[in-house]
Amino acid sequence: MAYELPNLPYAKDALAPHISEETLNFHHGKHHNTYVVNLNNLLDGDSSKSLEDLMKETAGDASKAGVFNNAAQIWNHTFYWHSMKPNGGGKPTGAIAAKIDEDFGSYDKFVEEFKTAGATQFGSGWAWLVLEGGKLKVTKTPNAECPLTAGATPLLTMDVWEHAYYIDFQNRRPDYISTFLESLVNWDFANENLANA
Ligand code: MN
């Protein structure tokens, strides 16, 4: 059995007008799918290992960069789709809200850190909310890298590769980041990940 492209957890037009159907057609249908095709080619269709195990085994090994990059890009993108939902955004509720207040001081302080992480990731990469050593942290990673391989538990992610926002926001990455937080972020998903951490 080969790895498969997971379905989006919502319709292709469900995040519009913030993220358009056209963006999701390219980003899920082309970019995400290409990582699946590439990984299957590299492993001759062997999908016996979980993506997480593959990522942990190959992280930091230059001779396995192709496997790591494609496996991690599949994982990161699936995690990103779930990090958004139609009519999402705004302040969190539940356990994640209390934990944000505890570990960042306030929701506004979290927003400031998350926006900075997304805006200052030079080139391609990701901004993350993670649980590390029992505390929430905002981090950023370049290219395909994922906090999972560094011992942290991802709770949310935002793709800041240009292909994530260029059709809808052109070069205005800060506007995409604000929209992600105000209208898209899926706090239910963060709460599930926190509960399972
Ligand atoms: Mn992407």
mmCIF file of C-alpha atoms and ligand atoms in Angstrom:
data_model
loop_
_atom_site.group_PDB
_atom_site.id
_atom_site.type_symbol
_atom_site.label_atom_id
_atom_site.label_comp_id
_atom_site.label_asym_id
_atom_site.label_seq_id
_atom_site.Cartn_x
_atom_site.Cartn_y
_atom_site.Cartn_z
ATOM 1 C CA MET A 1 0.000 0.000 0.000
ATOM 2 C CA ALA A 2 1.248 3.410 -0.927
ATOM 3 C CA TYR A 3 0.752 6.603 1.062
ATOM 4 C CA GLU A 4 -2.395 8.489 0.078
ATOM 5 C CA LEU A 5 -3.324 12.159 -0.065
ATOM 6 C CA PRO A 6 -5.731 12.734 2.842
ATOM 7 C CA ASN A 7 -8.970 14.530 2.007
ATOM 8 C CA LEU A 8 -9.419 18.090 3.210
ATOM 9 C CA PRO A 9 -11.562 18.194 6.368
ATOM 10 C CA TYR A 10 -13.921 20.691 4.616
ATOM 11 C CA ALA A 11 -15.081 21.584 1.113
ATOM 12 C CA LYS A 12 -12.593 23.308 -1.202
ATOM 13 C CA ASP A 13 -14.603 26.542 -1.093
ATOM 14 C CA ALA A 14 -15.304 26.439 2.653
ATOM 15 C CA LEU A 15 -12.513 28.809 3.719
ATOM 16 C CA ALA A 16 -13.448 31.489 1.171
ATOM 17 C CA PRO A 17 -13.193 34.417 0.974
ATOM 18 C CA HIS A 18 -10.118 34.192 3.218
ATOM 19 C CA ILE A 19 -8.472 31.257 1.436
ATOM 20 C CA SER A 20 -9.961 30.653 -1.985
ATOM 21 C CA GLU A 21 -10.955 27.425 -3.700
ATOM 22 C CA GLU A 22 -8.238 28.210 -6.246
ATOM 23 C CA THR A 23 -5.574 28.277 -3.535
ATOM 24 C CA LEU A 24 -6.786 24.955 -2.120
ATOM 25 C CA ASN A 25 -6.920 23.408 -5.586
ATOM 26 C CA PHE A 26 -3.220 24.188 -5.991
ATOM 27 C CA HIS A 27 -2.085 23.821 -2.404
ATOM 28 C CA HIS A 28 -3.890 20.554 -1.594
ATOM 29 C CA GLY A 29 -4.460 19.161 -5.070
ATOM 30 C CA LYS A 30 -1.004 19.949 -6.487
ATOM 31 C CA HIS A 31 1.577 20.789 -3.794
ATOM 32 C CA HIS A 32 0.399 18.396 -1.065
ATOM 33 C CA ASN A 33 -0.269 15.682 -3.632
ATOM 34 C CA THR A 34 3.217 16.044 -5.116
ATOM 35 C CA TYR A 35 4.803 15.255 -1.753
ATOM 36 C CA VAL A 36 2.719 12.050 -1.618
ATOM 37 C CA VAL A 37 3.746 11.065 -5.155
ATOM 38 C CA ASN A 38 7.420 11.847 -4.421
ATOM 39 C CA LEU A 39 7.481 9.835 -1.184
ATOM 40 C CA ASN A 40 5.860 6.839 -2.857
ATOM 41 C CA ASN A 41 8.471 7.018 -5.615
ATOM 42 C CA LEU A 42 11.344 7.279 -3.135
ATOM 43 C CA LEU A 43 10.090 4.291 -1.096
ATOM 44 C CA ASP A 44 8.819 2.220 -4.030
ATOM 45 C CA GLY A 45 5.291 2.396 -2.630
ATOM 46 C CA ASP A 46 6.245 0.932 0.763
ATOM 47 C CA SER A 47 4.072 2.702 3.369
ATOM 48 C CA SER A 48 4.657 0.250 6.236
ATOM 49 C CA LYS A 49 5.988 2.996 8.521
ATOM 50 C CA SER A 50 3.959 5.855 9.947
ATOM 51 C CA LEU A 51 4.911 9.308 8.669
ATOM 52 C CA GLU A 52 5.884 10.240 12.241
ATOM 53 C CA ASP A 53 8.323 7.310 12.490
ATOM 54 C CA LEU A 54 9.781 8.079 9.063
ATOM 55 C CA MET A 55 10.276 11.722 10.045
ATOM 56 C CA LYS A 56 11.962 10.848 13.349
ATOM 57 C CA GLU A 57 14.253 8.293 11.674
ATOM 58 C CA THR A 58 15.398 10.598 8.879
ATOM 59 C CA ALA A 59 15.491 14.067 10.533
ATOM 60 C CA GLY A 60 18.934 15.635 10.289
ATOM 61 C CA ASP A 61 20.309 12.864 8.036
ATOM 62 C CA ALA A 62 21.457 14.576 4.836
ATOM 63 C CA SER A 63 21.509 11.265 2.960
ATOM 64 C CA LYS A 64 17.768 10.832 3.732
ATOM 65 C CA ALA A 65 16.745 14.433 3.019
ATOM 66 C CA GLY A 66 14.390 13.439 0.207
ATOM 67 C CA VAL A 67 12.426 11.029 2.388
ATOM 68 C CA PHE A 68 12.383 13.444 5.330
ATOM 69 C CA ASN A 69 11.296 16.456 3.270
ATOM 70 C CA ASN A 70 8.435 14.674 1.532
ATOM 71 C CA ALA A 71 7.218 12.744 4.604
ATOM 72 C CA ALA A 72 7.318 15.873 6.760
ATOM 73 C CA GLN A 73 5.595 17.974 4.097
ATOM 74 C CA ILE A 74 2.764 15.415 3.922
ATOM 75 C CA TRP A 75 2.427 15.435 7.725
ATOM 76 C CA ASN A 76 2.752 19.223 8.095
ATOM 77 C CA HIS A 77 0.154 19.941 5.415
ATOM 78 C CA THR A 78 -2.404 17.515 6.841
ATOM 79 C CA PHE A 79 -1.850 19.136 10.244
ATOM 80 C CA TYR A 80 -2.248 22.595 8.687
ATOM 81 C CA TRP A 81 -5.593 21.758 7.031
ATOM 82 C CA HIS A 82 -6.930 20.724 10.437
ATOM 83 C CA SER A 83 -5.483 23.863 12.041
ATOM 84 C CA MET A 84 -8.133 25.867 10.136
ATOM 85 C CA LYS A 85 -11.904 25.598 9.867
ATOM 86 C CA PRO A 86 -14.753 27.536 8.255
ATOM 87 C CA ASN A 87 -15.867 30.325 10.603
ATOM 88 C CA GLY A 88 -12.813 29.744 12.751
ATOM 89 C CA GLY A 89 -10.552 32.330 14.299
ATOM 90 C CA GLY A 90 -10.813 34.604 17.270
ATOM 91 C CA LYS A 91 -10.154 33.874 20.901
ATOM 92 C CA PRO A 92 -9.828 30.264 22.035
ATOM 93 C CA THR A 93 -12.080 28.589 24.584
ATOM 94 C CA GLY A 94 -11.580 25.634 26.899
ATOM 95 C CA ALA A 95 -8.300 24.261 28.206
ATOM 96 C CA ILE A 96 -6.138 25.879 25.527
ATOM 97 C CA ALA A 97 -7.477 29.330 26.481
ATOM 98 C CA ALA A 98 -6.521 28.859 30.138
ATOM 99 C CA LYS A 99 -3.130 27.422 29.189
ATOM 100 C CA ILE A 100 -2.397 30.350 26.853
ATOM 101 C CA ASP A 101 -3.155 32.809 29.666
ATOM 102 C CA GLU A 102 -0.948 30.797 32.007
ATOM 103 C CA ASP A 103 2.052 30.371 29.702
ATOM 104 C CA PHE A 104 1.995 33.554 27.585
ATOM 105 C CA GLY A 105 0.374 35.918 30.095
ATOM 106 C CA SER A 106 -2.515 36.754 27.758
ATOM 107 C CA TYR A 107 -4.079 35.860 24.410
ATOM 108 C CA ASP A 108 -2.774 39.148 22.985
ATOM 109 C CA LYS A 109 0.768 38.179 23.929
ATOM 110 C CA PHE A 110 0.333 34.829 22.170
ATOM 111 C CA VAL A 111 -0.969 36.640 19.060
ATOM 112 C CA GLU A 112 2.049 38.954 19.080
ATOM 113 C CA GLU A 113 4.484 36.021 19.303
ATOM 114 C CA PHE A 114 2.684 33.966 16.672
ATOM 115 C CA LYS A 115 2.523 36.882 14.229
ATOM 116 C CA THR A 116 6.212 37.592 14.747
ATOM 117 C CA ALA A 117 7.142 33.932 14.200
ATOM 118 C CA GLY A 118 5.163 33.803 10.938
ATOM 119 C CA ALA A 119 6.409 37.135 9.650
ATOM 120 C CA THR A 120 10.082 36.539 10.482
ATOM 121 C CA GLN A 121 10.394 33.002 9.088
ATOM 122 C CA PHE A 122 12.661 33.959 6.199
ATOM 123 C CA GLY A 123 11.689 32.232 2.965
ATOM 124 C CA SER A 124 9.620 29.062 3.315
ATOM 125 C CA GLY A 125 8.468 27.431 6.524
ATOM 126 C CA TRP A 126 5.940 27.192 9.308
ATOM 127 C CA ALA A 127 4.808 28.904 12.527
ATOM 128 C CA TRP A 128 3.700 26.579 15.322
ATOM 129 C CA LEU A 129 2.021 26.483 18.698
ATOM 130 C CA VAL A 130 3.579 23.552 20.530
ATOM 131 C CA LEU A 131 3.645 21.947 23.962
ATOM 132 C CA GLU A 132 7.202 21.416 25.139
ATOM 133 C CA GLY A 133 8.158 20.331 28.645
ATOM 134 C CA GLY A 134 4.592 20.952 29.803
ATOM 135 C CA LYS A 135 4.539 24.549 28.551
ATOM 136 C CA LEU A 136 3.092 26.208 25.468
ATOM 137 C CA LYS A 137 5.586 27.791 23.108
ATOM 138 C CA VAL A 138 5.483 29.523 19.736
ATOM 139 C CA THR A 139 8.159 28.292 17.346
ATOM 140 C CA LYS A 140 8.975 28.524 13.663
ATOM 141 C CA THR A 141 10.662 26.001 11.375
ATOM 142 C CA PRO A 142 12.207 26.348 7.900
ATOM 143 C CA ASN A 143 11.211 24.326 4.835
ATOM 144 C CA ALA A 144 9.774 20.917 5.840
ATOM 145 C CA GLU A 145 11.023 20.847 9.428
ATOM 146 C CA CYS A 146 8.581 19.911 12.164
ATOM 147 C CA PRO A 147 8.822 20.346 15.973
ATOM 148 C CA LEU A 148 7.745 16.704 16.340
ATOM 149 C CA THR A 149 11.285 15.532 15.585
ATOM 150 C CA ALA A 150 12.683 17.823 18.310
ATOM 151 C CA GLY A 151 10.544 16.327 21.076
ATOM 152 C CA ALA A 152 7.755 18.926 21.085
ATOM 153 C CA THR A 153 4.042 18.237 20.548
ATOM 154 C CA PRO A 154 2.517 20.361 17.770
ATOM 155 C CA LEU A 155 -0.884 21.863 18.646
ATOM 156 C CA LEU A 156 -1.416 24.186 15.639
ATOM 157 C CA THR A 157 0.481 25.217 12.556
ATOM 158 C CA MET A 158 0.374 27.910 9.889
ATOM 159 C CA ASP A 159 2.054 27.427 6.505
ATOM 160 C CA VAL A 160 4.001 30.541 5.495
ATOM 161 C CA TRP A 161 5.340 29.207 2.176
ATOM 162 C CA GLU A 162 4.297 31.668 -0.542
ATOM 163 C CA HIS A 163 2.054 29.053 -2.170
ATOM 164 C CA ALA A 164 -0.159 29.178 0.958
ATOM 165 C CA TYR A 165 -1.174 32.805 0.431
ATOM 166 C CA TYR A 166 0.065 34.256 -2.861
ATOM 167 C CA ILE A 167 -3.148 33.848 -4.893
ATOM 168 C CA ASP A 168 -5.270 35.475 -2.147
ATOM 169 C CA PHE A 169 -2.852 37.925 -0.546
ATOM 170 C CA GLN A 170 0.009 38.285 -3.096
ATOM 171 C CA ASN A 171 3.082 39.446 -1.137
ATOM 172 C CA ARG A 172 1.107 40.549 1.943
ATOM 173 C CA ARG A 173 2.154 37.767 4.316
ATOM 174 C CA PRO A 174 1.206 39.821 7.445
ATOM 175 C CA ASP A 175 -2.391 40.125 6.150
ATOM 176 C CA TYR A 176 -2.570 36.359 5.628
ATOM 177 C CA ILE A 177 -1.278 35.812 9.182
ATOM 178 C CA SER A 178 -3.854 38.210 10.660
ATOM 179 C CA THR A 179 -6.621 36.512 8.678
ATOM 180 C CA PHE A 180 -5.475 33.083 9.851
ATOM 181 C CA LEU A 181 -5.822 34.228 13.476
ATOM 182 C CA GLU A 182 -9.013 36.268 13.065
ATOM 183 C CA SER A 183 -11.049 34.051 10.717
ATOM 184 C CA LEU A 184 -9.535 30.586 10.261
ATOM 185 C CA VAL A 185 -7.682 29.143 13.253
ATOM 186 C CA ASN A 186 -9.313 25.972 14.626
ATOM 187 C CA TRP A 187 -9.056 26.076 18.423
ATOM 188 C CA ASP A 188 -11.069 22.840 18.696
ATOM 189 C CA PHE A 189 -8.167 21.070 16.996
ATOM 190 C CA ALA A 190 -5.651 22.678 19.383
ATOM 191 C CA ASN A 191 -7.791 21.602 22.342
ATOM 192 C CA GLU A 192 -7.912 18.004 21.019
ATOM 193 C CA ASN A 193 -4.140 17.939 20.564
ATOM 194 C CA LEU A 194 -3.601 19.401 24.034
ATOM 195 C CA ALA A 195 -5.929 16.802 25.581
ATOM 196 C CA ASN A 196 -4.040 13.974 23.820
ATOM 197 C CA ALA A 197 -0.557 15.323 24.595
HETATM 198 MN MN MN B 1 2.299 24.405 1.739
#
